[in-house]
Amino acid sequence: MTDPDGQVIVGLEVHCQLDTKSKLFCGCSTDYRNDGPNTHVCPICLGLPGAMPALNKKAIEYAMKVAKALNCEIVNEAEFSRKNYFYPDLDKAYQITQYDKPLAEGGYLEIESDEGGEKKVRLTRIHVEEDPGRLVHMGNAERGKYSLVDYNRAGIPLIEIVSEPDMRSPKEARKFLNKLRATLEYLSVFDSEKEGSLRVDANISIKGSERVEVKNITSYKGVEKALTFEVTRQKNLIRRGQKIDRETRHYLEARGVTQSARSKEQEHDYRYFPEPDLRPLRVKSWVDSIVLPELPDARRERFMKQYGCSLSHARTLTGELKLANFFEQVVREDPHGLSPLAATWIADTLIGELNYRDMSLDRVDPAAMTGLVRLLKAGTITDKSGVEVMRVMLDQRLKGEAAETPDAIVKRLGLTKSAGDDGALIAAIEEAVNENPKALEDYRNGEGKALNFLVGQVMKKTRGKADPAILNTMLAEALKKRGV
Amino acid sequence: MAGTIVFEPDDRYNAFLSTATAGPQGSGTLSGVMVAVKDNISTRGIETTCASKILKGYVPPYDAHVVGLLKAAGATIAGKTNLDEFGMGTTTENSAFGPTLNPRDTSRVPGGSSGGSAAAVAAGMVKVALGTDTGGSIRCPAAFCGIVGLKPSYGRVSRYGLIAYSNSLEQIGPLGRTVSDVSTLMGVIAGYDRHDSTSQNKPYNHTPKADIKGLKIGIPAEYFGKGVDPDVAAVVKKAIGRLEELGATTVPCSIPSMEYALAAYYVTCTSEASSNLARFDGVRYGPAPDWKKSWHDAFQDVRGSAFGAEVRRRIMLGTFALSSGYYGKYYAKAQVARRNVREDFNRIFRDVDVIAGPTMPTIAFKLKEKSDPLSMYLADILTVPANLAGIPSISVPCGTSQGMPVGLQIMGRMFEDERVVDVAYAYEQAVN
Ligand SMILES: [Zn+2]
């Protein structure tokens, strides 16, 4: 019997929309998301009788950039094929894709493994294909009254990146996707923020059992969720002594579960054959002329060397193109002085605050972030106040209020750090000690916790402005004065 | 614009599916010329049906590249001509809108699939017409109706807007009463089109020349062998004799790959057709399906009732040939056979300039004579090799048998359309 705690094996097929200006086989604009249905269409992408595809060279160039960045081998001759199947969103009743002669083969992507350290996930192939249209069901697919078809998406260039089954957990799968997204964004060929720009099919098995294909995952977080669900489902089946069926399952994002696809869908014979309206692609000689920009791994190394970032900070900061750019903007005026604090405050604090607000980094002003880091560096405010200032900054942006500078916020809220000769601090200590004779008693009896309690009380009274180090010294002196 | 041209045809042969009563007369090479266009070529604003019920009512929102060129040359579109549904046939009997009759003898077929275009020219309704040739569909009706028809080299004429039957085999080409008319029309429609990735930057700027002194003509044994009517063969041999009198020499040759040519042709064209015609599912074209059923059942109903028998047969054959487990046995093998045909031609063309033989193995069939599909498929044996190889081929009238026209077929090297036109022109000038 298969061991229910056996090794999890995951392989991914990732479809990404290439961010070209026009579609793969016609001149229609790809910028359709803010427009009405069927407004970015022409005889070609509507599949009208007699219309023929003409290849958008830019899409091939983008795909070759990806292939080169992912260390793939560009084949001598690639070919487009027709994948034949009936579906109302597929206007020609076939999809032009690449089958037995994909553009690129092999290659790998390095991710951080679950054990820490780098690990290579091998790639099988990369190919180029057209996106089908989109169905909008009125009601649901089975019982709805009717469905509407929107062909704006039909013909958007996609690349499909197929990995080998080299990932060993749902978490590694998410890391693979994040790294892939970062790489594509560094190449300026992909915009992850566009709705529906990424779709993932995952193959997952427990060692010794059949493989299950999970289709229809459309978000980065969804991959980890869907696979985690599958691991639990499959392990439970094995534990109960049941067999895993080799099957296709759909991921239902809203419910976080996978569901077996109807068996009909699993019996497709796509009857692939070479697309007779397009000529074979001989583009291998292009590869040398393609110049790659700095990629995530190289930038990560540079961040460690140039800014002294820790591996973990460098990984986080370079894990997204925007974040990496943001960091470099924040520290630009004084890289040496600002980097250590900026790295911590961006990677550890800012990201958390943004996620909490579901807010995009785009809305944060790098200059304001520089200002905040400067205040922290100068010791003008405490870390606690720093967080408060950041929250005020973000909330102002989020609510569309006038944005104050960090300096103005500090001034308005009176957050300047208290110094030792600060009368307010001395008064606060006196108050705290007088108000808490029990704590004093405990401290006298050797309970260290009592001191922390008193520190907390003083902090409360000064609203966090007190420098913790100074406060500790002063409190100790005050207690000593009372003979404690 | 040079005014309006009026067209009042007497369509007694059912050559047209739709006609324009009047059209603008432009200026240019074809100013004042009425051109009939086969109804599988898209015409903006004019219903384009492929002689199929499934496209009844379909009005393309765009012109095929060649139609744009015709208009730019000042031509007037006379109307859309009848054909075998989607081009699938050799008689024009497989039209959902009734057969076209042969103007030379109305008890006979005009040939196909461009039968409407050929009949319109032969009957004098129009001077020239556009047809399409997938396995002989221009040359066969030209031969049967006693006119001239050219299948250009693959890639010389843009297929953009031609409703595809078999993309890798077919070409749009001209039909006319004389070689000069055909050559003029070819000059208008040939050339590169960025919308057709298989088109070549090889414009046709040629005036036919009658001098063929020193020309070497290959005479393949297969074109005069089994299955070819001896009387037709004799007429063609006599015509070739005429070419010799004009200074050409003949060389016997052989195309052994012809043994597999028909099989390779039918596997290729049905495979491609099964995919091309899949889009006609009742969602966007054809009679509305019963949507209470599931998609697949609704599609099946529409496709089962709106396609004709021959179209359904070819879709099924092609679907089978592409199926997993059979692809290697059929489609892949057909491509090998195709390469062999091309290599045979390349070999022969190292020694000769053109190849000559009959266009069709017989004269025009009686209506309903070819009732079983296989015997109809066999009639394509002399025309399909040129499509498999992509080479240019012209049919020019060269006499009669039983009172019906016989066509002399001249095939040339890839992209040497000018030469086959010249040979046909030399013959035409010599006999007229
Ligand atoms: Zn388009």
CSV table of C-alpha atoms in Angstrom, one decimal, chain A residues 30-396:
chain,number,residue,atom,x,y,z
A,30,THR,CA,-4.8,43.7,-26.2
A,31,ASP,CA,-5.9,46.5,-23.9
A,32,TYR,CA,-9.5,45.3,-23.6
A,33,ARG,CA,-10.2,45.1,-19.9
A,34,ASN,CA,-11.9,48.5,-19.6
A,35,ASP,CA,-14.0,48.1,-22.7
A,36,GLY,CA,-17.2,46.5,-23.6
A,37,PRO,CA,-17.5,42.9,-24.8
A,38,ASN,CA,-16.5,42.1,-28.4
A,39,THR,CA,-15.0,45.6,-29.0
A,40,HIS,CA,-11.4,44.4,-29.7
A,41,VAL,CA,-12.2,42.0,-32.5
A,42,CYS,CA,-11.7,41.6,-36.2
A,43,PRO,CA,-12.3,38.8,-38.8
A,44,ILE,CA,-9.1,37.1,-37.7
A,45,CYS,CA,-9.7,36.8,-34.0
A,46,LEU,CA,-13.4,36.2,-34.5
A,47,GLY,CA,-12.4,33.2,-36.7
A,48,LEU,CA,-14.6,34.4,-39.6
A,49,PRO,CA,-14.5,32.1,-42.6
A,50,GLY,CA,-11.6,32.9,-44.8
A,51,ALA,CA,-9.6,34.9,-42.3
A,52,MET,CA,-6.0,33.8,-41.8
A,53,PRO,CA,-3.5,34.2,-38.9
A,54,ALA,CA,-0.5,36.4,-39.4
A,55,LEU,CA,2.1,36.0,-36.6
A,56,ASN,CA,2.9,38.9,-34.3
A,57,LYS,CA,6.7,38.9,-34.2
A,58,LYS,CA,6.8,40.7,-30.9
A,59,ALA,CA,5.0,37.8,-29.2
A,60,ILE,CA,7.7,35.4,-30.4
A,61,GLU,CA,10.4,37.8,-29.3
A,62,TYR,CA,8.9,38.0,-25.8
A,63,ALA,CA,8.6,34.2,-25.6
A,64,MET,CA,12.2,33.9,-26.7
A,65,LYS,CA,13.2,36.3,-23.9
A,66,VAL,CA,11.5,34.1,-21.4
A,67,ALA,CA,13.1,31.0,-22.9
A,68,LYS,CA,16.5,32.5,-22.7
A,69,ALA,CA,16.0,33.8,-19.1
A,70,LEU,CA,14.8,30.3,-18.1
A,71,ASN,CA,17.9,28.7,-19.6
A,72,CYS,CA,15.9,26.8,-22.3
A,73,GLU,CA,17.1,25.6,-25.6
A,74,ILE,CA,15.4,27.3,-28.6
A,75,VAL,CA,14.7,24.7,-31.1
A,76,ASN,CA,15.9,24.8,-34.7
A,77,GLU,CA,12.4,24.7,-36.1
A,78,ALA,CA,9.2,25.4,-34.1
A,79,GLU,CA,5.8,24.9,-35.6
A,80,PHE,CA,2.2,25.9,-34.8
A,81,SER,CA,-0.4,23.2,-34.7
A,82,ARG,CA,-4.2,23.1,-34.4
A,83,LYS,CA,-5.8,21.7,-31.3
A,84,ASN,CA,-9.3,20.8,-32.3
A,85,TYR,CA,-12.2,20.8,-29.9
A,86,PHE,CA,-15.7,22.2,-29.8
A,87,TYR,CA,-16.4,24.9,-27.2
A,88,PRO,CA,-18.4,28.0,-27.7
A,89,ASP,CA,-15.6,30.3,-26.6
A,90,LEU,CA,-13.3,28.8,-29.3
A,91,ASP,CA,-14.5,30.6,-32.4
A,92,LYS,CA,-12.6,28.5,-34.9
A,93,ALA,CA,-13.3,25.3,-33.1
A,94,TYR,CA,-9.5,24.9,-32.8
A,95,GLN,CA,-6.8,26.7,-30.9
A,96,ILE,CA,-3.6,27.5,-32.6
A,97,THR,CA,-0.9,26.3,-30.3
A,98,GLN,CA,2.4,24.4,-30.4
A,99,TYR,CA,2.4,20.7,-30.0
A,100,ASP,CA,5.3,18.4,-31.1
A,101,LYS,CA,7.5,21.3,-32.1
A,102,PRO,CA,7.4,23.9,-29.2
A,103,LEU,CA,9.5,27.0,-29.3
A,104,ALA,CA,11.9,26.0,-26.5
A,105,GLU,CA,12.8,22.9,-24.5
A,106,GLY,CA,14.5,22.2,-21.3
A,107,GLY,CA,15.7,24.9,-18.9
A,108,TYR,CA,15.2,25.5,-15.2
A,109,LEU,CA,14.1,28.0,-12.6
A,110,GLU,CA,15.8,28.2,-9.2
A,111,ILE,CA,13.6,28.6,-6.2
A,112,GLU,CA,14.2,28.5,-2.4
A,113,SER,CA,13.5,24.9,-1.4
A,114,ASP,CA,11.5,24.0,1.7
A,115,GLU,CA,14.8,23.0,3.3
A,116,GLY,CA,16.2,26.4,2.7
A,117,GLY,CA,18.9,27.0,0.0
A,118,GLU,CA,18.4,27.1,-3.7
A,119,LYS,CA,16.9,24.3,-5.8
A,120,LYS,CA,16.5,23.9,-9.5
A,121,VAL,CA,13.1,23.1,-10.9
A,122,ARG,CA,13.6,21.7,-14.3
A,123,LEU,CA,11.4,22.8,-17.2
A,124,THR,CA,10.1,20.6,-19.9
A,125,ARG,CA,9.1,23.1,-22.6
A,126,ILE,CA,7.8,26.5,-23.4
A,127,HIS,CA,5.3,27.1,-26.2
A,128,VAL,CA,3.3,29.9,-27.6
A,129,GLU,CA,-0.5,29.8,-28.2
A,130,GLU,CA,-3.6,31.9,-28.5
A,131,ASP,CA,-6.0,32.6,-25.7
A,132,PRO,CA,-9.6,31.5,-26.4
A,133,GLY,CA,-12.6,33.9,-25.9
A,134,ARG,CA,-14.5,34.0,-22.6
A,135,LEU,CA,-17.9,32.7,-21.7
A,136,VAL,CA,-20.1,34.6,-19.3
A,137,HIS,CA,-22.8,32.3,-17.9
A,138,MET,CA,-26.1,33.9,-17.1
A,139,GLY,CA,-26.9,31.8,-14.0
A,140,ASN,CA,-24.5,28.9,-13.9
A,141,ALA,CA,-23.1,26.7,-16.7
A,142,GLU,CA,-25.6,23.8,-16.1
A,143,ARG,CA,-28.8,25.5,-15.2
A,144,GLY,CA,-28.3,29.0,-16.5
A,145,LYS,CA,-30.7,30.4,-19.1
A,146,TYR,CA,-27.9,31.3,-21.6
A,147,SER,CA,-24.3,32.1,-21.9
A,148,LEU,CA,-22.7,35.1,-23.6
A,149,VAL,CA,-19.4,35.0,-25.5
A,150,ASP,CA,-16.8,37.7,-25.4
A,151,TYR,CA,-14.0,37.4,-28.0
A,152,ASN,CA,-12.0,40.3,-26.8
A,153,ARG,CA,-9.6,37.8,-25.2
A,154,ALA,CA,-9.5,35.6,-28.2
A,155,GLY,CA,-6.1,35.7,-29.8
A,156,ILE,CA,-4.2,37.2,-26.8
A,157,PRO,CA,-0.8,35.7,-26.9
A,158,LEU,CA,0.0,33.1,-24.2
A,159,ILE,CA,3.1,31.2,-23.3
A,160,GLU,CA,2.7,27.9,-21.6
A,161,ILE,CA,5.6,27.0,-19.3
A,162,VAL,CA,5.6,23.3,-18.4
A,163,SER,CA,7.7,22.2,-15.4
A,164,GLU,CA,9.0,18.8,-14.6
A,165,PRO,CA,7.5,17.2,-11.4
A,166,ASP,CA,10.3,18.7,-9.3
A,167,MET,CA,8.4,20.4,-6.6
A,168,ARG,CA,7.8,18.6,-3.3
A,169,SER,CA,5.1,20.7,-1.6
A,170,PRO,CA,2.4,23.2,-2.3
A,171,LYS,CA,4.6,25.8,-0.8
A,172,GLU,CA,7.4,25.1,-3.3
A,173,ALA,CA,4.8,25.4,-6.1
A,174,ARG,CA,3.9,28.8,-4.8
A,175,LYS,CA,7.5,29.8,-4.7
A,176,PHE,CA,8.0,28.6,-8.2
A,177,LEU,CA,5.1,30.7,-9.4
A,178,ASN,CA,6.3,33.8,-7.5
A,179,LYS,CA,9.8,33.4,-8.9
A,180,LEU,CA,8.4,32.9,-12.4
A,181,ARG,CA,6.2,35.9,-12.1
A,182,ALA,CA,9.2,38.0,-10.9
A,183,THR,CA,11.3,36.8,-13.8
A,184,LEU,CA,8.6,37.6,-16.4
A,185,GLU,CA,8.1,41.0,-14.9
A,186,TYR,CA,11.8,41.7,-14.9
A,187,LEU,CA,11.7,40.9,-18.6
A,188,SER,CA,8.8,43.4,-19.2
A,189,VAL,CA,6.8,40.8,-21.0
A,190,PHE,CA,4.1,40.2,-18.4
A,191,ASP,CA,1.8,42.2,-16.2
A,192,SER,CA,0.7,40.1,-13.2
A,193,GLU,CA,-1.8,42.7,-12.1
A,194,LYS,CA,-4.0,42.3,-15.2
A,195,GLU,CA,-7.0,40.2,-14.4
A,196,GLY,CA,-6.8,36.7,-15.8
A,197,SER,CA,-3.2,37.1,-17.0
A,198,LEU,CA,-2.2,33.9,-15.3
A,199,ARG,CA,-3.7,30.4,-15.3
A,200,VAL,CA,-2.2,27.3,-13.8
A,201,ASP,CA,-2.8,23.6,-14.2
A,202,ALA,CA,-1.1,21.5,-11.6
A,203,ASN,CA,-0.2,17.8,-11.5
A,204,ILE,CA,0.0,16.4,-8.1
A,205,SER,CA,0.6,12.9,-6.7
A,206,ILE,CA,1.7,11.2,-3.6
A,207,LYS,CA,4.6,8.9,-4.3
A,208,GLY,CA,3.4,5.5,-5.4
A,209,SER,CA,-0.1,6.7,-6.4
A,210,GLU,CA,-1.8,8.0,-9.5
A,211,ARG,CA,-1.4,11.6,-10.6
A,212,VAL,CA,-4.3,14.1,-10.5
A,213,GLU,CA,-4.5,17.1,-12.7
A,214,VAL,CA,-6.0,20.2,-11.1
A,215,LYS,CA,-7.2,22.7,-13.6
A,216,ASN,CA,-8.4,26.2,-13.5
A,217,ILE,CA,-6.3,27.8,-10.8
A,218,THR,CA,-6.2,31.6,-11.5
A,219,SER,CA,-4.3,33.1,-8.6
A,220,TYR,CA,-0.9,32.9,-7.0
A,221,LYS,CA,-2.4,32.1,-3.6
A,222,GLY,CA,-4.8,29.7,-5.2
A,223,VAL,CA,-2.1,27.3,-6.2
A,224,GLU,CA,-0.9,26.7,-2.7
A,225,LYS,CA,-4.5,26.4,-1.5
A,226,ALA,CA,-5.7,24.1,-4.2
A,227,LEU,CA,-2.6,21.8,-3.8
A,228,THR,CA,-2.9,21.8,0.0
A,229,PHE,CA,-6.5,20.7,-0.4
A,230,GLU,CA,-5.4,18.0,-2.8
A,231,VAL,CA,-2.6,16.7,-0.5
A,232,THR,CA,-5.1,16.3,2.3
A,233,ARG,CA,-7.7,14.7,0.1
A,234,GLN,CA,-5.3,12.2,-1.4
A,235,LYS,CA,-3.6,11.4,1.9
A,236,ASN,CA,-7.0,10.8,3.5
A,237,LEU,CA,-8.0,8.4,0.7
A,238,ILE,CA,-4.7,6.5,1.0
A,239,ARG,CA,-5.1,6.3,4.8
A,240,ARG,CA,-8.6,4.8,4.3
A,241,GLY,CA,-7.0,2.3,2.0
A,242,GLN,CA,-8.6,3.7,-1.1
A,243,LYS,CA,-7.1,4.2,-4.5
A,244,ILE,CA,-6.4,7.6,-6.1
A,245,ASP,CA,-8.0,7.8,-9.5
A,246,ARG,CA,-6.0,9.3,-12.3
A,247,GLU,CA,-8.3,12.2,-13.2
A,248,THR,CA,-8.8,15.8,-13.9
A,249,ARG,CA,-10.2,18.0,-11.2
A,250,HIS,CA,-11.3,21.6,-11.3
A,251,TYR,CA,-10.3,24.1,-8.6
A,252,LEU,CA,-13.3,26.1,-7.3
A,253,GLU,CA,-11.6,29.2,-6.0
A,254,ALA,CA,-14.5,30.5,-4.0
A,255,ARG,CA,-14.8,27.3,-2.0
A,256,GLY,CA,-11.1,26.4,-1.9
A,257,VAL,CA,-11.9,22.8,-3.0
A,258,THR,CA,-11.2,20.7,-6.1
A,259,GLN,CA,-14.0,18.8,-7.8
A,260,SER,CA,-13.8,15.9,-10.3
A,261,ALA,CA,-14.3,17.0,-13.9
A,262,ARG,CA,-17.0,15.3,-15.9
A,263,SER,CA,-15.5,12.2,-17.5
A,264,LYS,CA,-16.4,13.5,-21.0
A,265,GLU,CA,-13.8,16.2,-20.6
A,266,GLN,CA,-11.1,13.7,-19.9
A,267,GLU,CA,-11.5,11.8,-23.2
A,268,HIS,CA,-10.6,14.5,-25.5
A,269,ASP,CA,-8.7,13.6,-28.7
A,270,TYR,CA,-7.5,16.9,-29.9
A,271,ARG,CA,-6.4,15.7,-33.3
A,272,TYR,CA,-3.4,17.9,-33.5
A,273,PHE,CA,-1.9,18.6,-36.9
A,274,PRO,CA,0.4,21.4,-38.2
A,275,GLU,CA,-1.4,24.7,-38.9
A,276,PRO,CA,-1.3,25.0,-42.7
A,277,ASP,CA,-1.8,28.7,-42.7
A,278,LEU,CA,1.5,29.5,-40.8
A,279,ARG,CA,5.0,28.7,-41.8
A,280,PRO,CA,7.5,26.9,-39.5
A,281,LEU,CA,9.4,29.2,-37.2
A,282,ARG,CA,13.1,29.3,-37.7
A,283,VAL,CA,14.2,31.8,-35.0
A,284,LYS,CA,17.1,30.1,-33.3
A,285,SER,CA,19.5,32.7,-34.8
A,286,TRP,CA,17.6,35.5,-33.0
A,287,VAL,CA,18.6,34.2,-29.6
A,288,ASP,CA,22.0,35.8,-29.6
A,289,SER,CA,20.6,39.2,-30.4
A,290,ILE,CA,18.3,39.1,-27.4
A,291,VAL,CA,19.7,41.1,-24.5
A,292,LEU,CA,18.4,40.1,-21.1
A,293,PRO,CA,18.0,42.7,-18.4
A,294,GLU,CA,19.1,42.0,-14.8
A,295,LEU,CA,17.1,39.1,-13.5
A,296,PRO,CA,15.9,38.4,-9.9
A,297,ASP,CA,18.8,36.2,-8.9
A,298,ALA,CA,21.4,38.7,-10.1
A,299,ARG,CA,19.6,41.5,-8.5
A,300,ARG,CA,19.3,39.6,-5.2
A,301,GLU,CA,23.1,39.0,-5.2
A,302,ARG,CA,23.7,42.7,-6.0
A,303,PHE,CA,21.4,43.8,-3.2
A,304,MET,CA,23.4,41.8,-0.7
A,305,LYS,CA,26.7,43.1,-2.1
A,306,GLN,CA,25.8,46.7,-2.8
A,307,TYR,CA,23.4,47.4,0.1
A,308,GLY,CA,24.5,44.8,2.6
A,309,CYS,CA,21.0,43.2,2.7
A,310,SER,CA,20.6,39.9,4.4
A,311,LEU,CA,19.8,36.9,2.2
A,312,SER,CA,16.2,36.9,3.4
A,313,HIS,CA,15.7,40.6,2.9
A,314,ALA,CA,17.3,40.5,-0.5
A,315,ARG,CA,15.1,37.7,-1.5
A,316,THR,CA,12.0,39.5,-0.4
A,317,LEU,CA,12.9,42.8,-1.9
A,318,THR,CA,13.9,41.4,-5.3
A,319,GLY,CA,11.0,38.9,-5.4
A,320,GLU,CA,8.9,41.6,-7.1
A,321,LEU,CA,10.1,44.0,-9.7
A,322,LYS,CA,8.2,46.9,-8.2
A,323,LEU,CA,9.4,46.3,-4.7
A,324,ALA,CA,13.0,46.1,-5.8
A,325,ASN,CA,12.6,49.3,-7.8
A,326,PHE,CA,10.9,50.9,-4.8
A,327,PHE,CA,13.7,50.0,-2.4
A,328,GLU,CA,16.3,51.4,-4.7
A,329,GLN,CA,14.4,54.6,-5.0
A,330,VAL,CA,14.0,54.9,-1.2
A,331,VAL,CA,17.8,54.6,-0.6
A,332,ARG,CA,19.0,56.4,-3.7
A,333,GLU,CA,20.2,59.6,-1.9
A,334,ASP,CA,22.2,57.8,0.7
A,335,PRO,CA,22.5,54.1,-0.1
A,336,HIS,CA,25.1,53.5,2.6
A,337,GLY,CA,23.3,55.2,5.4
A,338,LEU,CA,19.8,54.3,4.6
A,339,SER,CA,19.9,50.7,3.3
A,340,PRO,CA,20.0,48.6,6.4
A,341,LEU,CA,17.0,50.4,8.0
A,342,ALA,CA,15.2,50.7,4.7
A,343,ALA,CA,15.5,47.0,4.0
A,344,THR,CA,14.1,46.0,7.3
A,345,TRP,CA,11.3,48.6,7.2
A,346,ILE,CA,10.3,47.8,3.7
A,347,ALA,CA,10.7,44.0,3.8
A,348,ASP,CA,9.4,43.4,7.3
A,349,THR,CA,7.0,46.2,8.1
A,350,LEU,CA,5.7,47.9,5.0
A,351,ILE,CA,4.8,44.7,3.2
A,352,GLY,CA,2.8,43.5,6.2
A,353,GLU,CA,1.0,46.8,6.5
A,354,LEU,CA,0.2,46.8,2.8
A,355,ASN,CA,-1.1,43.3,2.9
A,356,TYR,CA,-3.3,44.1,5.9
A,357,ARG,CA,-4.9,46.9,3.9
A,358,ASP,CA,-4.9,45.0,0.6
A,359,MET,CA,-3.1,48.0,-0.8
A,360,SER,CA,-0.8,48.2,-3.7
A,361,LEU,CA,2.8,49.4,-3.4
A,362,ASP,CA,2.0,51.8,-6.3
A,363,ARG,CA,0.2,54.0,-3.8
A,364,VAL,CA,3.2,54.5,-1.5
A,365,ASP,CA,5.4,57.5,-2.2
A,366,PRO,CA,9.1,56.5,-2.0
A,367,ALA,CA,10.1,59.9,-1.0
A,368,ALA,CA,7.9,59.7,2.1
A,369,MET,CA,9.4,56.3,2.9
A,370,THR,CA,12.8,57.8,2.6
A,371,GLY,CA,11.7,60.5,5.0
A,372,LEU,CA,10.5,58.0,7.5
A,373,VAL,CA,13.7,56.0,7.3
A,374,ARG,CA,15.7,59.1,7.9
A,375,LEU,CA,13.7,59.9,11.1
A,376,LEU,CA,14.3,56.4,12.3
A,377,LYS,CA,18.0,56.6,11.4
A,378,ALA,CA,18.4,59.9,13.2
A,379,GLY,CA,16.8,58.5,16.3
A,380,THR,CA,14.1,61.2,16.2
A,381,ILE,CA,11.3,58.7,16.8
A,382,THR,CA,11.2,55.2,18.3
A,383,ASP,CA,10.4,52.1,16.3
A,384,LYS,CA,7.0,52.1,17.7
A,385,SER,CA,6.4,55.6,16.6
A,386,GLY,CA,7.8,54.7,13.2
A,387,VAL,CA,5.1,52.1,12.8
A,388,GLU,CA,2.5,54.6,13.8
A,389,VAL,CA,3.8,57.2,11.3
A,390,MET,CA,3.7,54.5,8.6
A,391,ARG,CA,0.1,53.6,9.4
A,392,VAL,CA,-1.0,57.2,9.2
A,393,MET,CA,0.8,57.7,5.9
A,394,LEU,CA,-0.8,54.6,4.4
A,395,ASP,CA,-4.3,55.4,5.8
A,396,GLN,CA,-4.1,58.9,4.4
